[in-house]
Coordinates of C-alpha atoms and ligand atoms in Angstrom, one line a residue:
X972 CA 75.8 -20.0 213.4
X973 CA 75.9 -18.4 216.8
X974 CA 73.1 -16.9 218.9
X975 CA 75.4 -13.4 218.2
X976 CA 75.3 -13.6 214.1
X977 CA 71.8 -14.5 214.5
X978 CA 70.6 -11.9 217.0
X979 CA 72.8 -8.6 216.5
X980 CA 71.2 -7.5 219.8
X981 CA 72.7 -9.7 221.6
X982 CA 75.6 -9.5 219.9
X983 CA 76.1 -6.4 221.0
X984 CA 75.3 -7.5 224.4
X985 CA 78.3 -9.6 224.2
X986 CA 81.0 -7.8 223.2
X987 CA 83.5 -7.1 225.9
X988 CA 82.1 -4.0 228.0
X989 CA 83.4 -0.3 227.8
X990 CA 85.7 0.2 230.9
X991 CA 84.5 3.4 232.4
X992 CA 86.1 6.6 232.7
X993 CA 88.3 5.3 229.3
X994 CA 86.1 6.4 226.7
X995 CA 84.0 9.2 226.2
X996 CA 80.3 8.8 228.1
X997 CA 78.7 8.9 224.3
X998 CA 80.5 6.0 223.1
X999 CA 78.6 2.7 223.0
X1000 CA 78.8 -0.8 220.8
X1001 CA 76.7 -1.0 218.2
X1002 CA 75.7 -4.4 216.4
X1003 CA 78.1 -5.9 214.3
X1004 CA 81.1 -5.3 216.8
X1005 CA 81.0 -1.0 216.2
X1006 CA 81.7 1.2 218.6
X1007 CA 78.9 4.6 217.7
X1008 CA 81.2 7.5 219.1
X1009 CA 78.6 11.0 219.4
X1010 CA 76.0 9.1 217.1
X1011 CA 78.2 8.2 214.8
X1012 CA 79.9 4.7 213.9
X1013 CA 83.0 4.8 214.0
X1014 CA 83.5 2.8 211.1
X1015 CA 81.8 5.1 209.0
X1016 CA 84.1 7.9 210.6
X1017 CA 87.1 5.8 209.9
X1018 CA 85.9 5.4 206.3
X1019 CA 84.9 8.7 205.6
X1020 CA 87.9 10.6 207.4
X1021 CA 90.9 7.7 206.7
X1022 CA 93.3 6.1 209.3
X1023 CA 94.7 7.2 211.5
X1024 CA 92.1 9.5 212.6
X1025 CA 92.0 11.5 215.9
X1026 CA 88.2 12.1 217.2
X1027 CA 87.1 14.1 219.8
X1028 CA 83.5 14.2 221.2
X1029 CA 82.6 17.7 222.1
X1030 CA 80.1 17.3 224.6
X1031 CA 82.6 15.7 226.5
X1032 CA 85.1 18.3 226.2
X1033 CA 82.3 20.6 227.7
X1034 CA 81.2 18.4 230.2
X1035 CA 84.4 17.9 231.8
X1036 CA 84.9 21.2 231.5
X1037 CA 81.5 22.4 233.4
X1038 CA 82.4 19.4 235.7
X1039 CA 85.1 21.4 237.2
X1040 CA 83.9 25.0 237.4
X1041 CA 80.6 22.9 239.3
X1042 CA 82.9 21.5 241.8
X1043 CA 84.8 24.3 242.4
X1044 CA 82.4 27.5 241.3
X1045 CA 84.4 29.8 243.4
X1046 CA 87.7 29.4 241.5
X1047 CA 89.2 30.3 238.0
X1048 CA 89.6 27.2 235.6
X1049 CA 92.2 27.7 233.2
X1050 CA 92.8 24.8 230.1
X1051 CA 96.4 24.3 229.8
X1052 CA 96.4 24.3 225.9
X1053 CA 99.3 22.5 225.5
X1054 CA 97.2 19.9 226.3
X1055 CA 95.2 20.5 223.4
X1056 CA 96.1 23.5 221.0
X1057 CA 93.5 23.0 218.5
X1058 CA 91.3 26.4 217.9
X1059 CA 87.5 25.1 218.1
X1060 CA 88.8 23.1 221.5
X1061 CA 90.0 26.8 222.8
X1062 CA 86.3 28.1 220.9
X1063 CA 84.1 25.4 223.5
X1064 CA 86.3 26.5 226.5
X1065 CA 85.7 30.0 225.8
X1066 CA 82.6 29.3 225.8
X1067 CA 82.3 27.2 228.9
X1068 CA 83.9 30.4 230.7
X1069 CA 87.0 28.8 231.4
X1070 CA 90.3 30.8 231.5
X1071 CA 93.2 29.8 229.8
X1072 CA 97.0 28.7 230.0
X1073 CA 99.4 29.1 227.1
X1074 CA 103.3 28.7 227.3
X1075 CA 104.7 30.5 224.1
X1076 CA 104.0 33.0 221.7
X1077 CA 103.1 29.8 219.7
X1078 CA 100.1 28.9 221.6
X1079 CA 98.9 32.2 222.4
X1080 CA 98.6 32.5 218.7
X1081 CA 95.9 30.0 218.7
X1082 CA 94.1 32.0 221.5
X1083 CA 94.2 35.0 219.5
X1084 CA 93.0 34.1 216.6
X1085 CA 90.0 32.9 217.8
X1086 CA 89.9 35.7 219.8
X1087 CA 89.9 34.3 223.3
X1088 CA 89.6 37.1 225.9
X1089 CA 92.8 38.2 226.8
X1090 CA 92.5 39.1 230.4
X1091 CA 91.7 35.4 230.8
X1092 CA 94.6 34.4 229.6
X1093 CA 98.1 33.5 231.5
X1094 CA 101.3 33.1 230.3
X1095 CA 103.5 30.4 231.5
X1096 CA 106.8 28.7 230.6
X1097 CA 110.4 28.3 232.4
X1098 CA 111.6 30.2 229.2
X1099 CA 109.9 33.1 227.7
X1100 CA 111.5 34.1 225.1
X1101 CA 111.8 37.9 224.0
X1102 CA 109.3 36.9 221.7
X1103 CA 106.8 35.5 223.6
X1104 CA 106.9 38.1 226.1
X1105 CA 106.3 40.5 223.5
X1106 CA 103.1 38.3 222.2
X1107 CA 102.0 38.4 225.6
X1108 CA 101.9 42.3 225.9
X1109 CA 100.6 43.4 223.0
X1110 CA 98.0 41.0 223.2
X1111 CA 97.6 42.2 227.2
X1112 CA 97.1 38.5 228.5
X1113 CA 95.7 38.9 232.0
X1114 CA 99.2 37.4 234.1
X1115 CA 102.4 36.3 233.3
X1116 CA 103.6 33.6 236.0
X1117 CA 107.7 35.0 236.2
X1118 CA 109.9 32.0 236.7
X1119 CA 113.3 33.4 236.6
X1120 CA 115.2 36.2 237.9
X1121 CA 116.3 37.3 234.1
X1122 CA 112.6 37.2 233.5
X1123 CA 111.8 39.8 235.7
X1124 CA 114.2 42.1 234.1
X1125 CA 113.5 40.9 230.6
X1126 CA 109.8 41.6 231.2
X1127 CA 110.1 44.9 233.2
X1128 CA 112.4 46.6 230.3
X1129 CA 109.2 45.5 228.0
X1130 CA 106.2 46.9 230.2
X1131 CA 104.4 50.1 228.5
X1132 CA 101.8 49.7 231.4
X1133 CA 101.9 47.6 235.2
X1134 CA 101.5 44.0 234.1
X1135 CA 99.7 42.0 236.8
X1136 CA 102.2 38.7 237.3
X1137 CA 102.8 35.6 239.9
X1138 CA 105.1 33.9 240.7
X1139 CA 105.7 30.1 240.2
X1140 CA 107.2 28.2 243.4
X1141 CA 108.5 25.0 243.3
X1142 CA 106.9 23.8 246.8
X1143 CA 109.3 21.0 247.0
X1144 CA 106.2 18.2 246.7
X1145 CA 106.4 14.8 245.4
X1146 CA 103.5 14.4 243.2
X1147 CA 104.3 10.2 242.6
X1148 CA 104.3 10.5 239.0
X1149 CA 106.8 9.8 236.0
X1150 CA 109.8 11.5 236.9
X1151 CA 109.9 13.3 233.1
X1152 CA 106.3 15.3 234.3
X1153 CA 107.2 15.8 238.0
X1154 CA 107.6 19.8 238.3
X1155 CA 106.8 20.3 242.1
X1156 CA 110.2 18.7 243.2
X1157 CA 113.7 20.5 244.2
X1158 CA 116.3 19.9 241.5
X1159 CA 114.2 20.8 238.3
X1160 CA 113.8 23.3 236.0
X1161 CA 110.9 25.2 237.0
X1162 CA 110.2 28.1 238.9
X1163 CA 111.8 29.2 242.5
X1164 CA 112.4 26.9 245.5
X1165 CA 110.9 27.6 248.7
X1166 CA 112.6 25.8 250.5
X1167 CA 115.9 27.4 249.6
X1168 CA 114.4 31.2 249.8
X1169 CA 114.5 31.7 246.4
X1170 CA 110.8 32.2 246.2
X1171 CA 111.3 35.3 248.4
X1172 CA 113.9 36.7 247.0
X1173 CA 111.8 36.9 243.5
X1174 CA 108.8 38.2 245.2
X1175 CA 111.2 40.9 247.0
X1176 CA 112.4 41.5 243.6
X1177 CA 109.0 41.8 241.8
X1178 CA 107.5 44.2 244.1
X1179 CA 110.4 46.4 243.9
X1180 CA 110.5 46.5 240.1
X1181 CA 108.2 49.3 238.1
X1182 CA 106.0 48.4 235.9
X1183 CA 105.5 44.2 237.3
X1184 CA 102.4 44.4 240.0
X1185 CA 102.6 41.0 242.1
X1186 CA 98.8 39.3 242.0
X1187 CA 100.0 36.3 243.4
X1188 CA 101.6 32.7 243.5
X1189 CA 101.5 29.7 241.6
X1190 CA 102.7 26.3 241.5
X1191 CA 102.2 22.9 239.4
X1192 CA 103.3 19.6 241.0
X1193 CA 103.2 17.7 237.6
X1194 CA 100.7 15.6 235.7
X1195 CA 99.0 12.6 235.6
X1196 CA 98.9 12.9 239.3
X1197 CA 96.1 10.8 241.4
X1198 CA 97.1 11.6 244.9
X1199 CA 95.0 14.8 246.4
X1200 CA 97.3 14.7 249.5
X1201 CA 99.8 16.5 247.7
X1202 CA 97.7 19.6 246.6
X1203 CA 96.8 19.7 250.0
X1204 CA 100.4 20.1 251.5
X1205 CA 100.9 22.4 248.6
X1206 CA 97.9 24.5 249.6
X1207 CA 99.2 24.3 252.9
X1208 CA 103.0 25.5 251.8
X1209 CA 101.7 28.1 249.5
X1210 CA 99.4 29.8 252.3
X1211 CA 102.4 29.8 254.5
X1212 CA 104.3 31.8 251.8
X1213 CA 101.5 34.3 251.2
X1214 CA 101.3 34.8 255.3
X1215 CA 105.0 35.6 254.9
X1216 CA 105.0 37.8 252.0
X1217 CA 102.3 39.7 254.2
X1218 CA 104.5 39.7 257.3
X1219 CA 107.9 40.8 255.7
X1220 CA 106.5 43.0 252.5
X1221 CA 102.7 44.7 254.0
X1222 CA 101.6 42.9 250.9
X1223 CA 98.5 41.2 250.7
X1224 CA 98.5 38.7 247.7
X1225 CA 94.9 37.5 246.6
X1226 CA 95.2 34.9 244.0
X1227 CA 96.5 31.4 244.6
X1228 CA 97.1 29.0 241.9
X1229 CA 97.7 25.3 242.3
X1230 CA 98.0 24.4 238.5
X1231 CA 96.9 21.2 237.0
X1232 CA 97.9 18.0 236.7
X1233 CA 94.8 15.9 237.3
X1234 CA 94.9 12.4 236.1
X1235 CA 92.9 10.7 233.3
X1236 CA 92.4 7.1 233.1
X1237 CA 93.7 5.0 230.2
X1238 CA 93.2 1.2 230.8
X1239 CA 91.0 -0.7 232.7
X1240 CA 91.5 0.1 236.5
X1241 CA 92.8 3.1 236.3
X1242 CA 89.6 4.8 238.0
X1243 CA 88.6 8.5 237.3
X1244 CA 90.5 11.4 239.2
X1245 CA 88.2 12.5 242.5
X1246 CA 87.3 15.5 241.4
X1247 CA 84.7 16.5 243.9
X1248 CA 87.4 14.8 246.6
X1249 CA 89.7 16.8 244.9
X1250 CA 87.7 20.1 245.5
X1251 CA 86.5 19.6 249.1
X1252 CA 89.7 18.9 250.7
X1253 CA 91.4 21.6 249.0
X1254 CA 88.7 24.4 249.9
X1255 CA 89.1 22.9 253.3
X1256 CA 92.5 23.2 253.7
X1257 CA 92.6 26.5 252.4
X1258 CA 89.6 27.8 254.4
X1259 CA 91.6 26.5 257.2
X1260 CA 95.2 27.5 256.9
X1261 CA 94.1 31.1 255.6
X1262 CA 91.9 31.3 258.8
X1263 CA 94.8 30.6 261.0
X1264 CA 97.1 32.6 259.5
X1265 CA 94.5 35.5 259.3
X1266 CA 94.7 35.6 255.7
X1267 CA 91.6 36.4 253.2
X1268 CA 91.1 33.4 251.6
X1269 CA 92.6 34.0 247.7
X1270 CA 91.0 33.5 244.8
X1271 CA 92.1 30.3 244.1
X1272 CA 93.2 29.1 239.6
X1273 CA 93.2 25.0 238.8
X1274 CA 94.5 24.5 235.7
X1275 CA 93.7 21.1 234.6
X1276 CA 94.5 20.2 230.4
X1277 CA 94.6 16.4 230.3
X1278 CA 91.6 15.8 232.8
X1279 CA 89.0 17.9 230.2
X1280 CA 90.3 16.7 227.0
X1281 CA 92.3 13.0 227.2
X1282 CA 89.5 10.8 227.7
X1283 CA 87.5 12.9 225.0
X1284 CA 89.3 11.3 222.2
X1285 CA 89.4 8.1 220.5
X1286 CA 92.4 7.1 217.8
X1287 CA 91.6 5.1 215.1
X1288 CA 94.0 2.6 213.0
X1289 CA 94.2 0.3 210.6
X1290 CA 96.1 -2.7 211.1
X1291 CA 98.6 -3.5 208.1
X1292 CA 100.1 -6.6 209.2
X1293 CA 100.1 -9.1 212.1
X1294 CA 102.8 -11.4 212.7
X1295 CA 102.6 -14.3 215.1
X1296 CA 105.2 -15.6 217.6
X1297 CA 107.0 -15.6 220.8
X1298 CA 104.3 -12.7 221.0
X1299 CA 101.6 -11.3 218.9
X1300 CA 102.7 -8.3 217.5
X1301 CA 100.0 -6.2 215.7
X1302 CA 100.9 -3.6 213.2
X1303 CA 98.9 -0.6 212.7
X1304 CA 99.1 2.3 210.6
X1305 CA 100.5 5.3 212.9
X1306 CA 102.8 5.2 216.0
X1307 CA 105.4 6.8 217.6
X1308 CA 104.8 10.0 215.5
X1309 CA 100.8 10.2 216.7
X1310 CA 101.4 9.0 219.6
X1311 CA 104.6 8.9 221.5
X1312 CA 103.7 8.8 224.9
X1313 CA 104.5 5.1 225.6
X1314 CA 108.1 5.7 224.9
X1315 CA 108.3 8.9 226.4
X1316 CA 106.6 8.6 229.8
X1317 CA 106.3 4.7 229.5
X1318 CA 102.6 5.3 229.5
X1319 CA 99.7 2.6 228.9
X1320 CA 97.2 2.4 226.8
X1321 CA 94.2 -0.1 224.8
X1322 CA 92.6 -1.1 221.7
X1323 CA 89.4 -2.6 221.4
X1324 CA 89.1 -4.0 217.3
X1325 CA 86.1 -2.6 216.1
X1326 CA 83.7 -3.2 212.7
X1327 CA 83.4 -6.8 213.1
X1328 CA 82.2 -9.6 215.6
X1329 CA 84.5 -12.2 216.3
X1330 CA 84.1 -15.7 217.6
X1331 CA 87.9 -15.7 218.7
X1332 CA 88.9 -15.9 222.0
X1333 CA 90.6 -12.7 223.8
X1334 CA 94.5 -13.5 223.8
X1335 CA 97.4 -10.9 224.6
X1336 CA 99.0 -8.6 221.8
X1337 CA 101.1 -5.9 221.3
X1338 CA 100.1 -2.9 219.3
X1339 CA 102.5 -1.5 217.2
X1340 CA 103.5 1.6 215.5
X1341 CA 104.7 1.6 211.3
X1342 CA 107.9 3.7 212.4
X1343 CA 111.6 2.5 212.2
X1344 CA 111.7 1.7 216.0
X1345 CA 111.7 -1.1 218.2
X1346 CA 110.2 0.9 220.7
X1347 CA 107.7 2.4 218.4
X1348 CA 104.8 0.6 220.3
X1349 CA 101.4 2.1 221.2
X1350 CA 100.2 -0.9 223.8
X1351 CA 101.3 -3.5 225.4
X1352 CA 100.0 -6.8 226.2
X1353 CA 96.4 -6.0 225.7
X1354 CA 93.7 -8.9 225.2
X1355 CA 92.8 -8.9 221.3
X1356 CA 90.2 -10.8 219.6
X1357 CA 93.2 -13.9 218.1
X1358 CA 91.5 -13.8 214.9
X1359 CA 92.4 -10.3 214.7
X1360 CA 94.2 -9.2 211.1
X1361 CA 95.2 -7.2 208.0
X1362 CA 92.5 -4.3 207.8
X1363 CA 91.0 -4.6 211.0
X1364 CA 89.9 -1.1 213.0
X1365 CA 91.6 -0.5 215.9
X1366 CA 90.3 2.4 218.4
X1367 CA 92.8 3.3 221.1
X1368 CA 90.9 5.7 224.1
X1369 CA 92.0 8.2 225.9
X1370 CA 93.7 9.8 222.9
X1371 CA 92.4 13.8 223.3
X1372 CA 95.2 14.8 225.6
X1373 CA 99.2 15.4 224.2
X1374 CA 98.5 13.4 221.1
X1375 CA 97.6 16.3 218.3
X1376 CA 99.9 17.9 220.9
X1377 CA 103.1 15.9 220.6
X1378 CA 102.9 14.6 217.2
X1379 CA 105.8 14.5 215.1
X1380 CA 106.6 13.9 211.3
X1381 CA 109.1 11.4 212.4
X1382 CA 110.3 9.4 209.1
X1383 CA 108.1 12.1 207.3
X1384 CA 104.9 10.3 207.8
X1385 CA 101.8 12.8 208.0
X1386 CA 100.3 13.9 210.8
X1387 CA 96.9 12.5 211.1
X1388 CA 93.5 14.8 211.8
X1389 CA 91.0 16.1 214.2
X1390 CA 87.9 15.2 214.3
X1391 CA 85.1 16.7 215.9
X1392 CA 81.9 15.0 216.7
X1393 CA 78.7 16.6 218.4
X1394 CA 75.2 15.6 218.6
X1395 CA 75.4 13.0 215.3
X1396 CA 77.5 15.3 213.1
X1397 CA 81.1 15.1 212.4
X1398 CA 83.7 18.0 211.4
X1399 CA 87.3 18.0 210.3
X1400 CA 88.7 20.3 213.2
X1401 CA 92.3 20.0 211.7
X1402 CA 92.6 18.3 208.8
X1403 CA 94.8 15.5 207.4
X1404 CA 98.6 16.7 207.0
X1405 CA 99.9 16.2 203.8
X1406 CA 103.4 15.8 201.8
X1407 CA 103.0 18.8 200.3
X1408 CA 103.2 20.2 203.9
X1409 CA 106.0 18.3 204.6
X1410 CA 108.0 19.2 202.0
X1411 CA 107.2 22.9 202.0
X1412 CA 109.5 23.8 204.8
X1413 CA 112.5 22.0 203.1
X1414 CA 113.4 24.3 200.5
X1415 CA 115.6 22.7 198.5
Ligands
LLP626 N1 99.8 24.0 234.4 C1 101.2 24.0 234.1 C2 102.0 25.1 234.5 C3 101.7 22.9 233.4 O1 103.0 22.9 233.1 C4 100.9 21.9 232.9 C5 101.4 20.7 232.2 C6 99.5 22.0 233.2 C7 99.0 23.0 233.9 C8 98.5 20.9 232.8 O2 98.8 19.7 233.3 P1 97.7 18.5 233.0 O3 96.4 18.9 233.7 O4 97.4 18.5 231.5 O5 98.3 17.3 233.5 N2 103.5 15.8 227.7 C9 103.2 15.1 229.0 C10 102.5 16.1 229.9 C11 103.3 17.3 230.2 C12 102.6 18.3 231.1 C13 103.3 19.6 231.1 N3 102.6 20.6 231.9 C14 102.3 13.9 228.8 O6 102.0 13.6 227.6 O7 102.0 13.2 229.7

């Protein structure tokens, strides 16, 4: 018998540390090789909810959330709920006085009906359909950010009363991220170049069109991004456009947004985002270049999704089957359809086995999904316990961001649910999808 089986204190001493930043701050190892997430084990969650099981610890949520209005008090902090589109998420934000981004009629649904106050909402999206503008009206969402030329007349033949808009620049910025989420480069889809003059000829266009009143710019150089270099050329970019707009139009624009895009961390290394870096050299620069171009500093909108709600959640599986050669490959109950970021964006993740202790020594595995893929896999060469097997826990961090979001029914396996945990008590924010579900839409 080993000091750890005979001394659960010190077993719990010995299990392989948290990495910080990965899992939520209320997340600690228990005896007996659990992991309590909020108060709660997570075995007990995984038993009482079933696998696979999204949970997301609220006072995380909140506390990133309150992180970022304290470093930047001055400035509007809009959730991008694509991020996250789940009602009681949109409920704690509210709360937290954050604004809020949607990007179709879709997700402005969840805003509404929840009632989320709709002058603190903006619309976004490279296509707004007639549908979603209309949403957007009759529920008189604070700004619609115009990124097309038919938008502007799509919109204006809409307006009943001025609608206060901006407009979304592509600054022309390398953000160093996946390719698939880089939106502040030429030669995309989104918005209007400024390099080209595109920008200006949509913002001569929007002040001369009834009914659209220009409020300002936006832009969004992508996501997961580290680097704080390129918000800063973007702030300088975008306060050179608003000088001009002043210069050519007599137009005085006084709200700037730089969008979101901050990055979370999802294995070991990958080091928290510098927030409070983040918001003094932006402030700076904008102090500065606004200064010099004898601008009033505009009130600037950030408009981070992934940074508040990714490393909130935790996804739990059960592993069905491990097989053993050239590589360890370890089977678990979800995949691609819960999670199909690997394959998408090529991103990393890991699992740490939870419920038991295990003598075994740490060797490299590959966690896989159930679906009918070969490139159904959730993590890659990560150390696992080698006695790992059939009906083992696995909780993969860093979950709470584009998960719920992007999940599919892909070979019609259910979509798993949301959990929410606060202060010891748990609460099935969206439950369990079903066959039933499934089936409904298929009529026969
Ligand atoms: N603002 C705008 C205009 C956006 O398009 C986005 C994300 C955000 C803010 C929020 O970005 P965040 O802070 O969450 O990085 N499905 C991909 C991410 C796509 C992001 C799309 N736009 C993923 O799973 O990595």
């Amino acid at each position: 018998m080993t000091l750890a089986e005979l001394l659960p204190s010190v077993a719990a001493s010995v299990q392989p540390r948290l990495a910080p930043g990965i899992w939520p701050t209320g997340t600690h190892p228990t005896p007996g090789g659990d992991l309590s997430f909020g108060g709660i084990p997570m075995t007990h969650l995984a038993g009482r909810f079933g696998t696979p099981c999204s949970l997301l610890d609220e006072a995380e949520v909140r506390s990133r959330a309150r992180a970022f209005r304290a470093a930047l008090p001055s400035a509007e902090v809009a959730f991008a709920s694509k991020s996250l589109p789940c009602r009681s998420v949109l409920r704690w934000l509210a709360e937290e006085g954050l604004s809020l981004d949607v990007c179709s009629a879709g997700e402005l649904a969840v805003a509404r009906s929840i009632g989320f106050p709709a002058e603190r909402i903006m619309m976004h999206g490279n296509v707004k359909t007639p549908e979603d503008l209309k949403a957007a009206l009759s529920y008189r969402v604070g700004r619609i950010v115009i990124d097309s030329l038919d938008e502007i007349d799509a919109l204006a033949a809409l307006v009943a009363f001025p609608q206060p808009v901006l407009i979304r620049v592509t600054p022309g910025i390398d953000a160093h991220t996946h390719q698939a989420i880089a939106t502040g480069v030429e030669d995309q889809k989104f918005g209007f170049s400024l390099a080209s003059g595109a920008a200006l000829v949509a913002i001569e266009k929007v002040l001369a069109t009834p009914g659209l009143r220009l409020v300002g710019l936006h832009c969004h150089l992508g996501s997961q991004v580290r680097r704080i270099d390129g918000y800063e050329e973007a702030t300088r970019r975008m306060v050179g456009l608003l000088a001009r707009v002043r210069d050519e139009h007599q137009v005085v624009l006084d709200q700037l947004d730089l969008g979101g895009g901050f990055a979370a961390a999802y294995v070991d290394g990958d080091g928290e985002f510098d927030l409070p870096g983040f918001a003094h050299r932006v402030r700076a620069t904008l102090g500065y270049e606004c200064s010099a171009a004898r601008l009033p500093v505009p009130r600037l909108t950030i408009e981070p999704g992934r940074s508040i709600v990714a490393n909130a959640g935790v996804t739990l599986y059960r592993v069905i089957t491990v097989k053993h050669g050239s590589r360890t490959f370890v089977a678990v109950d979800g995949g691609m359809s819960d999670n199909p970021r690997p394959a998408l964006y090529g991103a990393r993740y890991t699992a740490r086995r939870i419920g038991r202790h295990g003598r075994a020594a740490l060797r490299p595995a590959t966690v896989v999904g159930r679906h009918c893929e070969a490139g159904d896999v959730l993590a890659e060469d990560i150390p696992l316990p080698e006695d790992i097997r059939a009906g083992d826990l696995l909780a993969v961090p860093g979950t709470g961001a584009y998960h719920y979001a992007l999940a599919s029914n892909y070979n019609m396996v259910c979509r798993p649910p949301l959990v929410g945990v606060c202060a010891g008590e748990a609460r099935l924010l969206v439950r369990r999808e079903t066959e039933e579900d499934v089936l409904a839409r298929d009529l026969g």
